[in-house]
Structure formats: C-alpha cells, structure tokens
PDB file of C-alpha atoms in Angstrom:
ATOM      1  CA  MET A   1      10.567  -9.104  -3.664  1.00  0.00           C
ATOM      2  CA  LEU A   2      11.795  -6.126  -1.766  1.00  0.00           C
ATOM      3  CA  PRO A   3       9.919  -4.846   1.237  1.00  0.00           C
ATOM      4  CA  HIS A   4       8.643  -1.639  -0.406  1.00  0.00           C
ATOM      5  CA  GLN A   5       7.095  -3.789  -3.238  1.00  0.00           C
ATOM      6  CA  PHE A   6       5.500  -6.094  -0.677  1.00  0.00           C
ATOM      7  CA  PHE A   7       4.009  -3.160   1.238  1.00  0.00           C
ATOM      8  CA  LYS A   8       2.821  -1.513  -2.006  1.00  0.00           C
ATOM      9  CA  LEU A   9       0.853  -4.758  -2.713  1.00  0.00           C
ATOM     10  CA  LEU A  10      -0.689  -4.522   0.704  1.00  0.00           C
ATOM     11  CA  SER A  11      -1.741  -0.949   0.246  1.00  0.00           C
ATOM     12  CA  ASP A  12      -5.063  -2.034  -1.165  1.00  0.00           C
ATOM     13  CA  GLU A  13      -7.800  -3.063   1.286  1.00  0.00           C
ATOM     14  CA  THR A  14      -9.171  -5.844  -0.951  1.00  0.00           C
ATOM     15  CA  ARG A  15      -5.840  -7.497  -1.231  1.00  0.00           C
ATOM     16  CA  VAL A  16      -5.223  -7.266   2.505  1.00  0.00           C
ATOM     17  CA  ARG A  17      -8.690  -8.661   3.400  1.00  0.00           C
ATOM     18  CA  SER A  18      -8.272 -11.464   0.814  1.00  0.00           C
ATOM     19  CA  LEU A  19      -4.790 -12.424   2.046  1.00  0.00           C
ATOM     20  CA  MET A  20      -5.912 -12.462   5.642  1.00  0.00           C
ATOM     21  CA  LEU A  21      -8.812 -14.703   4.938  1.00  0.00           C
ATOM     22  CA  ILE A  22      -6.753 -17.001   2.704  1.00  0.00           C
ATOM     23  CA  VAL A  23      -4.018 -17.450   5.286  1.00  0.00           C
ATOM     24  CA  ARG A  24      -6.500 -17.958   8.109  1.00  0.00           C
ATOM     25  CA  GLU A  25      -8.498 -20.540   6.184  1.00  0.00           C
ATOM     26  CA  GLU A  26      -5.512 -22.001   4.288  1.00  0.00           C
ATOM     27  CA  CYS A  27      -7.288 -22.320   0.950  1.00  0.00           C
ATOM     28  CA  LEU A  28     -10.286 -20.291  -0.534  1.00  0.00           C
ATOM     29  CA  SER A  29     -12.041 -20.123  -3.816  1.00  0.00           C
ATOM     30  CA  VAL A  30     -12.696 -16.986  -5.754  1.00  0.00           C
ATOM     31  CA  GLY A  31     -16.389 -17.529  -5.065  1.00  0.00           C
ATOM     32  CA  GLU A  32     -15.923 -17.725  -1.368  1.00  0.00           C
ATOM     33  CA  LEU A  33     -13.865 -14.562  -1.311  1.00  0.00           C
ATOM     34  CA  THR A  34     -16.381 -12.774  -3.469  1.00  0.00           C
ATOM     35  CA  GLU A  35     -19.153 -13.635  -1.042  1.00  0.00           C
ATOM     36  CA  ALA A  36     -17.143 -12.879   2.075  1.00  0.00           C
ATOM     37  CA  LEU A  37     -15.785  -9.531   0.867  1.00  0.00           C
ATOM     38  CA  GLN A  38     -19.061  -8.590  -0.837  1.00  0.00           C
ATOM     39  CA  GLU A  39     -17.050  -7.404  -3.868  1.00  0.00           C
ATOM     40  CA  SER A  40     -17.564  -8.327  -7.569  1.00  0.00           C
ATOM     41  CA  GLN A  41     -15.889 -11.426  -8.945  1.00  0.00           C
ATOM     42  CA  PRO A  42     -13.842  -9.496 -11.499  1.00  0.00           C
ATOM     43  CA  LYS A  43     -12.534  -7.173  -8.756  1.00  0.00           C
ATOM     44  CA  VAL A  44     -11.552 -10.015  -6.471  1.00  0.00           C
ATOM     45  CA  SER A  45      -9.984 -11.965  -9.266  1.00  0.00           C
ATOM     46  CA  ARG A  46      -7.909  -8.955 -10.393  1.00  0.00           C
ATOM     47  CA  HIS A  47      -6.577  -8.451  -6.867  1.00  0.00           C
ATOM     48  CA  LEU A  48      -5.808 -12.168  -6.429  1.00  0.00           C
ATOM     49  CA  ALA A  49      -3.989 -12.170  -9.789  1.00  0.00           C
ATOM     50  CA  GLN A  50      -1.703  -9.355  -8.585  1.00  0.00           C
ATOM     51  CA  LEU A  51      -0.868 -11.361  -5.386  1.00  0.00           C
ATOM     52  CA  ARG A  52      -0.280 -14.486  -7.467  1.00  0.00           C
ATOM     53  CA  THR A  53       1.796 -12.650 -10.080  1.00  0.00           C
ATOM     54  CA  ASN A  54       4.030 -11.290  -7.330  1.00  0.00           C
ATOM     55  CA  GLY A  55       4.504 -14.730  -5.775  1.00  0.00           C
ATOM     56  CA  ILE A  56       2.492 -14.215  -2.566  1.00  0.00           C
ATOM     57  CA  LEU A  57      -0.274 -16.574  -3.514  1.00  0.00           C
ATOM     58  CA  VAL A  58      -0.534 -19.667  -5.688  1.00  0.00           C
ATOM     59  CA  ASP A  59      -3.616 -20.881  -7.396  1.00  0.00           C
ATOM     60  CA  VAL A  60      -4.941 -24.538  -7.459  1.00  0.00           C
ATOM     61  CA  ARG A  61      -7.313 -25.481 -10.135  1.00  0.00           C
ATOM     62  CA  GLN A  62      -9.800 -28.137  -9.254  1.00  0.00           C
ATOM     63  CA  GLY A  63     -12.560 -28.746 -11.846  1.00  0.00           C
ATOM     64  CA  GLN A  64     -14.586 -25.506 -12.203  1.00  0.00           C
ATOM     65  CA  TRP A  65     -13.044 -24.077  -9.065  1.00  0.00           C
ATOM     66  CA  VAL A  66      -9.870 -21.934  -8.621  1.00  0.00           C
ATOM     67  CA  PHE A  67      -8.554 -21.883  -5.111  1.00  0.00           C
ATOM     68  CA  TYR A  68      -5.817 -19.686  -3.691  1.00  0.00           C
ATOM     69  CA  ARG A  69      -3.380 -20.300  -0.885  1.00  0.00           C
ATOM     70  CA  LEU A  70      -0.252 -18.663   0.527  1.00  0.00           C
ATOM     71  CA  ALA A  71       2.858 -19.563  -1.616  1.00  0.00           C
ATOM     72  CA  SER A  72       5.468 -21.713   0.078  1.00  0.00           C
ATOM     73  CA  GLY A  73       9.060 -20.480   0.185  1.00  0.00           C
ATOM     74  CA  LEU A  74       8.289 -16.835   0.981  1.00  0.00           C
ATOM     75  CA  PRO A  75      11.107 -15.058   2.739  1.00  0.00           C
ATOM     76  CA  GLY A  76      11.062 -15.326   6.598  1.00  0.00           C
ATOM     77  CA  TRP A  77      10.397 -11.588   7.044  1.00  0.00           C
ATOM     78  CA  MET A  78       7.442 -11.725   4.771  1.00  0.00           C
ATOM     79  CA  ASN A  79       5.931 -14.816   6.542  1.00  0.00           C
ATOM     80  CA  LYS A  80       6.417 -13.119   9.852  1.00  0.00           C
ATOM     81  CA  LEU A  81       4.609 -10.024   8.749  1.00  0.00           C
ATOM     82  CA  ILE A  82       1.708 -12.031   7.263  1.00  0.00           C
ATOM     83  CA  ASP A  83       1.485 -14.192  10.403  1.00  0.00           C
ATOM     84  CA  ASP A  84       1.505 -11.204  12.672  1.00  0.00           C
ATOM     85  CA  LEU A  85      -1.222  -9.475  10.569  1.00  0.00           C
ATOM     86  CA  VAL A  86      -3.420 -12.519  10.751  1.00  0.00           C
ATOM     87  CA  ALA A  87      -2.794 -12.990  14.476  1.00  0.00           C
ATOM     88  CA  SER A  88      -3.666  -9.441  15.192  1.00  0.00           C
ATOM     89  CA  ASN A  89      -7.104  -8.457  16.354  1.00  0.00           C
ATOM     90  CA  CYS A  90      -7.975  -7.168  12.902  1.00  0.00           C
ATOM     91  CA  LEU A  91      -9.859 -10.375  12.029  1.00  0.00           C
ATOM     92  CA  LYS A  92     -11.736 -10.089  15.329  1.00  0.00           C
ATOM     93  CA  THR A  93     -12.699  -6.460  14.937  1.00  0.00           C
ATOM     94  CA  GLU A  94     -12.517  -4.615  11.664  1.00  0.00           C
ATOM     95  CA  TYR A  95     -12.782  -7.683   9.422  1.00  0.00           C
ATOM     96  CA  GLN A  96     -15.041  -9.875  11.567  1.00  0.00           C
ATOM     97  CA  GLN A  97     -17.873  -9.492   9.156  1.00  0.00           C
ATOM     98  CA  ASP A  98     -15.738 -11.075   6.362  1.00  0.00           C
ATOM     99  CA  LEU A  99     -15.226 -14.168   8.533  1.00  0.00           C
ATOM    100  CA  GLU A 100     -18.948 -14.286   9.423  1.00  0.00           C
ATOM    101  CA  ARG A 101     -20.004 -14.059   5.804  1.00  0.00           C
ATOM    102  CA  LEU A 102     -17.474 -16.625   4.838  1.00  0.00           C
ATOM    103  CA  HIS A 103     -18.626 -19.134   7.494  1.00  0.00           C
ATOM    104  CA  ALA A 104     -22.207 -18.522   6.590  1.00  0.00           C
ATOM    105  CA  ILE A 105     -21.739 -19.855   3.063  1.00  0.00           C
ATOM    106  CA  GLN A 106     -23.692 -23.051   2.547  1.00  0.00           C
ATOM    107  CA  ALA A 107     -21.984 -25.986   0.851  1.00  0.00           C
ATOM    108  CA  ARG A 108     -18.587 -24.419   0.523  1.00  0.00           C
ATOM    109  CA  PRO A 109     -16.260 -26.061  -1.971  1.00  0.00           C
ATOM    110  CA  VAL A 110     -13.324 -28.102  -0.641  1.00  0.00           C
ATOM    111  CA  CYS A 111      -9.824 -27.474  -1.788  1.00  0.00           C
ATOM    112  CA  CYS A 112      -7.808 -30.511  -2.730  1.00  0.00           C
ATOM    113  CA  GLN A 113      -4.749 -29.003  -0.939  1.00  0.00           C
TER     114      GLN A 113
END
C-alpha cells in the first residue's frame, strides 16, 4: 500500500478511532468497538471491513464473536505512524471517552489471540 492510500484510509474518524483502540488493546470485538465509539454496528463493521480489505487489520473468528487486531507484516513506515498515533496524547484527550466506555463494558469477551 502506498502512503497516499494509507492516509486516505485514515481520513475517516471512525476508522482512526477504531484503529487506535484496537492497537492499544491488541484485540477487540465489533461489539466492544460499537459500544466504545457509540456508533451503529453496521457502520463500525463497514469501516473495519475497509481496514481489513486493505490489509491493516485481520479478523479472528471465535464462536459468535469476530475480533480485530493489527495485521502483522505491515511496512515499517506504517507501523511507526500507527505507533506514534497511539502513543500521542489523542487517546488521553480527544478520545479518552472511547477508552472509558470500552473499559466500562461488563463481561467483555476475550480474544483467543
């Protein structure tokens, strides 16, 4: 994937917020992301599918659950940009409520990893 294609994928707030949470938590289900982002399940699933189709995320099916995590083997420049984004203060400021809602979910499913 070329840089302009990657940045185009990240031009949507739902995809950025989803990616940041998935990378930070390592593995999240569609249901967890729906609750954390306070978005509809079809909308979250559609954006996750775009990230998966473009090789940024992989899905892991476990019973009734579908979990997403960062794909292995991404180019170094892409990993660095993602790591820098997650390490930035965005998760502590603008997107803090996403984390709080995520951590408030009772009985979260566990990814098999």
